Amino acid sequence: MLLSREVLDRQLIDRRGHKMGRVDGIVLELRPGAPPRVAFLECGGRSPWRRLGRRLYGWADAVQKLLPGRDVPTRIPWPAVLSMGVDIEVSLDATRTPEMALELWLREHVIQHLPWA
Amino acid sequence: MMPPSEMNDAGMNGDGMKNDLRGDSAGGSNRGSGRELQYELLLSRKVTDSEGKTMGRLEEASAAMVGGECVVLDFHVGGFSGLERLGNVTLISRLIRTLGGGRFYRTFVVPADQLDLSDPRHPRARRPMDEFQTLRSEAES
């Protein structure tokens, strides 16, 4: 398995078949006397901006802090990965992760109050 | 780590799960037994060998499932890191390798235990670059 080509930037699908963002980061755990292992996949939050340089990351950081639940990335433990292919299926419920916090907040505080909603 | 079947409903639901899934946005941190490192920030970092010579940039890592864990086996270091990240350029990279006879496009395969990541900004191989296999020589053997 090639991490850059087959994992990074792949679409994440939760256990209900809903899209929950893309793999923005991979957290390796460095272990003394053993090869590194993939500990988490990260999505959302500030993680995609990290790859674009320090300055852009700083700007994104400031904006993300204003949004509820979007300031830190969602971490998916590797054992939660069910299958890998074109998409990566995970055994989580997207609505119960921080990744969906903004969407749920908007639904509750904005969309619900629209007269035509 | 907990198996996926337990993780679905046992420890990962409710607010507790949300807190568990919130990541530390810092580049590296110490959690659990080992040190954490953001793989995507390693990409395109210049890698030097044990003698200080530049081998290329970190392009890729290959991993495999070992004992239920996804373990990194080796890192690919070469001069065309940007090209490597585009999925559909195998033909182009092979063309460059063929035309250049391996001089322009050499990708070293550095075993995970031979790459010193103690300073993630300056990854360093533990041996001289000539001692590492290249992707080309792997294909030939």
Tab-separated table of C-alpha atoms in Angstrom:
chain	number	residue	atom	x	y	z
A	1	MET	CA	0.000	0.000	0.000
A	2	LEU	CA	1.405	3.384	-1.007
A	3	LEU	CA	0.427	6.041	1.512
A	4	SER	CA	0.602	9.081	-0.761
A	5	ARG	CA	-1.047	7.511	-3.756
A	6	GLU	CA	-3.592	5.203	-2.164
A	7	VAL	CA	-4.488	6.854	1.138
A	8	LEU	CA	-3.833	10.586	1.125
A	9	ASP	CA	-6.643	12.689	-0.386
A	10	ARG	CA	-8.971	9.697	-0.730
A	11	GLN	CA	-12.678	10.101	0.016
A	12	LEU	CA	-13.768	8.851	3.417
A	13	ILE	CA	-17.085	7.040	3.681
A	14	ASP	CA	-18.678	6.416	7.054
A	15	ARG	CA	-20.487	3.248	8.101
A	16	ARG	CA	-23.800	4.591	6.791
A	17	GLY	CA	-22.327	5.270	3.379
A	18	HIS	CA	-22.156	9.028	3.863
A	19	LYS	CA	-19.177	11.039	2.692
A	20	MET	CA	-17.202	12.524	5.561
A	21	GLY	CA	-14.418	14.427	3.839
A	22	ARG	CA	-11.079	13.399	2.475
A	23	VAL	CA	-7.936	12.114	4.094
A	24	ASP	CA	-6.032	15.325	4.724
A	25	GLY	CA	-3.345	13.894	6.923
A	26	ILE	CA	-1.749	10.679	8.093
A	27	VAL	CA	-0.346	10.457	11.602
A	28	LEU	CA	2.579	8.098	11.960
A	29	GLU	CA	3.668	6.808	15.318
A	30	LEU	CA	7.420	6.526	15.634
A	31	ARG	CA	8.348	3.692	17.936
A	32	PRO	CA	11.775	3.034	19.345
A	33	GLY	CA	13.203	-0.165	17.890
A	34	ALA	CA	10.254	-0.753	15.583
A	35	PRO	CA	9.168	0.625	12.212
A	36	PRO	CA	6.671	3.513	12.237
A	37	ARG	CA	3.021	2.602	12.105
A	38	VAL	CA	0.006	4.488	10.837
A	39	ALA	CA	-1.852	5.575	13.945
A	40	PHE	CA	-4.558	7.906	12.615
A	41	LEU	CA	-6.021	9.356	9.464
A	42	GLU	CA	-6.953	13.014	9.769
A	43	CYS	CA	-9.604	14.975	7.978
A	44	GLY	CA	-11.004	18.465	8.204
A	45	GLY	CA	-10.079	21.201	10.613
A	46	ARG	CA	-6.796	22.864	9.873
A	47	SER	CA	-5.068	19.768	8.539
A	48	PRO	CA	-5.503	20.434	4.783
A	49	TRP	CA	-3.986	23.899	5.157
A	50	ARG	CA	-0.853	22.611	6.814
A	51	ARG	CA	0.365	21.284	3.472
A	52	LEU	CA	0.141	24.682	1.809
A	53	GLY	CA	2.769	26.424	3.891
A	54	ARG	CA	3.067	28.224	7.173
A	55	ARG	CA	1.565	31.548	6.071
A	56	LEU	CA	-1.591	30.090	4.529
A	57	TYR	CA	-1.910	27.790	7.505
A	58	GLY	CA	-1.796	30.790	9.825
A	59	TRP	CA	-4.600	32.514	7.932
A	60	ALA	CA	-6.679	29.361	7.814
A	61	ASP	CA	-6.034	28.859	11.485
A	62	ALA	CA	-7.495	32.280	12.304
A	63	VAL	CA	-10.597	31.656	10.192
A	64	GLN	CA	-11.138	28.119	11.445
A	65	LYS	CA	-11.133	29.299	15.051
A	66	LEU	CA	-14.240	31.347	14.285
A	67	LEU	CA	-16.154	28.298	13.093
A	68	PRO	CA	-17.704	25.994	15.662
A	69	GLY	CA	-16.055	22.598	15.871
A	70	ARG	CA	-13.781	23.146	12.883
A	71	ASP	CA	-10.593	24.210	14.567
A	72	VAL	CA	-9.064	20.773	15.008
A	73	PRO	CA	-8.988	17.861	12.576
A	74	THR	CA	-10.959	14.696	13.077
A	75	ARG	CA	-8.718	11.785	13.894
A	76	ILE	CA	-9.717	8.348	12.726
A	77	PRO	CA	-7.843	5.504	14.405
A	78	TRP	CA	-6.404	3.105	11.838
A	79	PRO	CA	-8.352	0.086	13.184
A	80	ALA	CA	-11.550	1.937	12.248
A	81	VAL	CA	-10.627	1.582	8.567
A	82	LEU	CA	-12.817	-1.142	7.090
A	83	SER	CA	-11.794	-1.222	3.457
A	84	MET	CA	-9.680	0.675	0.981
A	85	GLY	CA	-10.266	1.178	-2.691
A	86	VAL	CA	-11.315	4.215	-4.634
A	87	ASP	CA	-12.826	5.380	-1.336
A	88	ILE	CA	-11.860	4.515	2.205
A	89	GLU	CA	-14.656	3.086	4.311
A	90	VAL	CA	-14.484	3.603	8.059
A	91	SER	CA	-16.557	2.166	10.875
A	92	LEU	CA	-17.538	5.562	12.293
A	93	ASP	CA	-20.747	7.543	12.150
A	94	ALA	CA	-19.890	10.859	10.489
A	95	THR	CA	-22.596	12.721	12.394
A	96	ARG	CA	-20.886	11.821	15.637
A	97	THR	CA	-17.490	13.169	14.645
A	98	PRO	CA	-16.224	16.765	14.857
A	99	GLU	CA	-16.074	16.707	11.058
A	100	MET	CA	-19.833	17.220	10.904
A	101	ALA	CA	-20.055	19.722	13.770
A	102	LEU	CA	-20.342	22.757	11.487
A	103	GLU	CA	-22.948	21.113	9.272
A	104	LEU	CA	-25.012	20.085	12.291
A	105	TRP	CA	-24.651	23.535	13.859
A	106	LEU	CA	-25.817	25.190	10.635
A	107	ARG	CA	-28.746	22.787	10.385
A	108	GLU	CA	-29.819	23.536	13.955
A	109	HIS	CA	-29.224	27.276	14.040
A	110	VAL	CA	-29.791	28.426	10.465
A	111	ILE	CA	-31.476	25.952	8.129
A	112	GLN	CA	-34.145	24.966	10.641
A	113	HIS	CA	-35.278	28.601	10.960
A	114	LEU	CA	-35.687	29.217	7.268
A	115	PRO	CA	-39.409	29.479	6.463
A	116	TRP	CA	-39.127	27.302	3.360
A	117	ALA	CA	-36.913	24.655	4.979
B	1	MET	CA	-5.876	-0.457	19.824
B	2	MET	CA	-9.515	-1.398	19.944
B	3	PRO	CA	-10.888	-3.579	17.130
B	4	PRO	CA	-13.294	-1.829	14.732
B	5	SER	CA	-16.281	-3.830	15.906
B	6	GLU	CA	-15.915	-2.544	19.454
B	7	MET	CA	-15.046	0.922	18.325
B	8	ASN	CA	-18.369	1.449	16.543
B	9	ASP	CA	-20.572	1.643	19.545
B	10	ALA	CA	-18.550	0.973	22.623
B	11	GLY	CA	-16.061	3.710	23.237
B	12	MET	CA	-16.628	6.001	20.304
B	13	ASN	CA	-20.176	7.252	20.668
B	14	GLY	CA	-21.507	10.450	22.173
B	15	ASP	CA	-19.470	13.442	23.233
B	16	GLY	CA	-16.743	11.230	24.538
B	17	MET	CA	-16.120	10.015	21.048
B	18	LYS	CA	-16.060	13.514	19.670
B	19	ASN	CA	-13.365	14.420	22.135
B	20	ASP	CA	-11.431	11.259	21.333
B	21	LEU	CA	-11.476	12.081	17.643
B	22	ARG	CA	-10.343	15.657	17.975
B	23	GLY	CA	-6.769	15.772	16.817
B	24	ASP	CA	-3.866	17.843	17.925
B	25	SER	CA	-3.106	20.196	15.079
B	26	ALA	CA	0.548	20.556	15.975
B	27	GLY	CA	2.999	18.940	13.589
B	28	GLY	CA	4.254	16.408	16.076
B	29	SER	CA	3.391	15.458	19.586
B	30	ASN	CA	4.022	12.808	22.150
B	31	ARG	CA	1.074	10.554	22.772
B	32	GLY	CA	0.991	6.991	23.932
B	33	SER	CA	4.216	5.027	23.675
B	34	GLY	CA	5.701	6.613	20.538
B	35	ARG	CA	6.184	10.039	19.030
B	36	GLU	CA	3.649	11.226	16.496
B	37	LEU	CA	4.589	12.610	13.128
B	38	GLN	CA	2.503	14.068	10.312
B	39	TYR	CA	3.358	12.020	7.225
B	40	GLU	CA	2.105	14.617	4.746
B	41	LEU	CA	4.574	17.153	6.146
B	42	LEU	CA	7.446	14.793	5.401
B	43	LEU	CA	6.593	14.731	1.702
B	44	SER	CA	8.971	16.690	-0.525
B	45	ARG	CA	11.452	17.102	2.325
B	46	LYS	CA	15.041	16.863	1.170
B	47	VAL	CA	16.662	13.646	2.359
B	48	THR	CA	20.392	13.379	2.902
B	49	ASP	CA	22.449	10.243	3.324
B	50	SER	CA	24.866	9.427	6.128
B	51	GLU	CA	27.607	11.391	4.364
B	52	GLY	CA	25.467	14.492	4.007
B	53	LYS	CA	24.853	14.062	0.264
B	54	THR	CA	21.404	14.892	-1.029
B	55	MET	CA	19.515	11.774	-2.136
B	56	GLY	CA	16.397	13.553	-3.312
B	57	ARG	CA	13.072	14.342	-1.804
B	58	LEU	CA	10.746	12.076	0.094
B	59	GLU	CA	8.092	10.964	-2.376
B	60	GLU	CA	6.224	8.053	-1.005
B	61	ALA	CA	5.990	5.486	1.768
B	62	SER	CA	4.945	1.916	1.342
B	63	ALA	CA	3.113	0.231	4.177
B	64	ALA	CA	1.663	-3.179	4.860
B	65	MET	CA	-0.561	-4.795	7.428
B	66	VAL	CA	1.601	-6.599	9.960
B	67	GLY	CA	-0.086	-8.191	12.941
B	68	GLY	CA	-3.185	-6.029	12.599
B	69	GLU	CA	-1.174	-2.827	12.378
B	70	CYS	CA	-0.410	-0.741	9.326
B	71	VAL	CA	3.377	-0.612	9.433
B	72	VAL	CA	5.551	1.561	7.200
B	73	LEU	CA	8.072	-0.672	5.439
B	74	ASP	CA	10.101	1.792	3.400
B	75	PHE	CA	10.262	5.306	2.086
B	76	HIS	CA	10.848	6.263	-1.539
B	77	VAL	CA	13.285	9.098	-2.065
B	78	GLY	CA	13.857	10.593	-5.486
B	79	GLY	CA	14.241	13.677	-7.566
B	80	PHE	CA	10.752	13.895	-8.969
B	81	SER	CA	8.621	14.057	-5.884
B	82	GLY	CA	6.001	16.263	-7.496
B	83	LEU	CA	5.660	13.924	-10.439
B	84	GLU	CA	5.395	10.893	-8.192
B	85	ARG	CA	2.413	12.322	-6.363
B	86	LEU	CA	0.357	12.524	-9.534
B	87	GLY	CA	-1.181	9.116	-9.920
B	88	ASN	CA	-1.192	8.767	-13.676
B	89	VAL	CA	2.367	9.501	-14.634
B	90	THR	CA	3.827	6.021	-14.669
B	91	LEU	CA	4.404	6.267	-18.410
B	92	ILE	CA	6.170	9.617	-18.085
B	93	SER	CA	8.383	8.450	-15.247
B	94	ARG	CA	9.293	5.268	-17.154
B	95	LEU	CA	10.102	7.357	-20.213
B	96	ILE	CA	12.399	9.605	-18.186
B	97	ARG	CA	14.057	6.568	-16.629
B	98	THR	CA	14.562	4.943	-20.019
B	99	LEU	CA	15.886	8.040	-21.764
B	100	GLY	CA	18.088	9.075	-18.889
B	101	GLY	CA	19.344	5.591	-18.178
B	102	GLY	CA	18.484	6.043	-14.526
B	103	ARG	CA	20.629	9.155	-14.145
B	104	PHE	CA	17.788	11.650	-14.085
B	105	TYR	CA	15.139	9.576	-12.397
B	106	ARG	CA	16.443	7.508	-9.549
B	107	THR	CA	14.185	6.629	-6.699
B	108	PHE	CA	15.889	5.162	-3.666
B	109	VAL	CA	14.044	2.698	-1.496
B	110	VAL	CA	15.025	3.472	2.076
B	111	PRO	CA	13.856	0.915	4.640
B	112	ALA	CA	11.916	2.547	7.460
B	113	ASP	CA	14.538	1.623	10.029
B	114	GLN	CA	17.260	3.234	7.894
B	115	LEU	CA	15.686	6.689	7.840
B	116	ASP	CA	16.323	8.905	10.820
B	117	LEU	CA	13.197	10.954	11.431
B	118	SER	CA	14.261	12.427	14.745
B	119	ASP	CA	14.308	15.806	12.974
B	120	PRO	CA	11.326	15.581	10.596
B	121	ARG	CA	12.413	18.717	8.741
B	122	HIS	CA	15.713	17.115	7.817
B	123	PRO	CA	15.216	13.379	7.298
B	124	ARG	CA	18.529	11.584	7.095
B	125	ALA	CA	19.391	8.108	5.871
B	126	ARG	CA	21.628	6.085	8.125
B	127	ARG	CA	23.797	4.742	5.279
B	128	PRO	CA	25.460	6.145	2.120
B	129	MET	CA	23.009	6.444	-0.774
B	130	ASP	CA	24.871	3.928	-2.948
B	131	GLU	CA	23.973	1.194	-0.493
B	132	PHE	CA	20.255	1.615	-1.046
B	133	GLN	CA	18.312	-0.144	-3.745
B	134	THR	CA	16.588	1.934	-6.361
B	135	LEU	CA	13.160	1.217	-7.798
B	136	ARG	CA	14.822	0.492	-11.138
B	137	SER	CA	17.221	-2.078	-9.706
B	138	GLU	CA	14.339	-3.659	-7.811
B	139	ALA	CA	12.482	-4.138	-11.079
B	140	GLU	CA	15.535	-5.678	-12.704
B	141	SER	CA	16.207	-8.131	-9.898
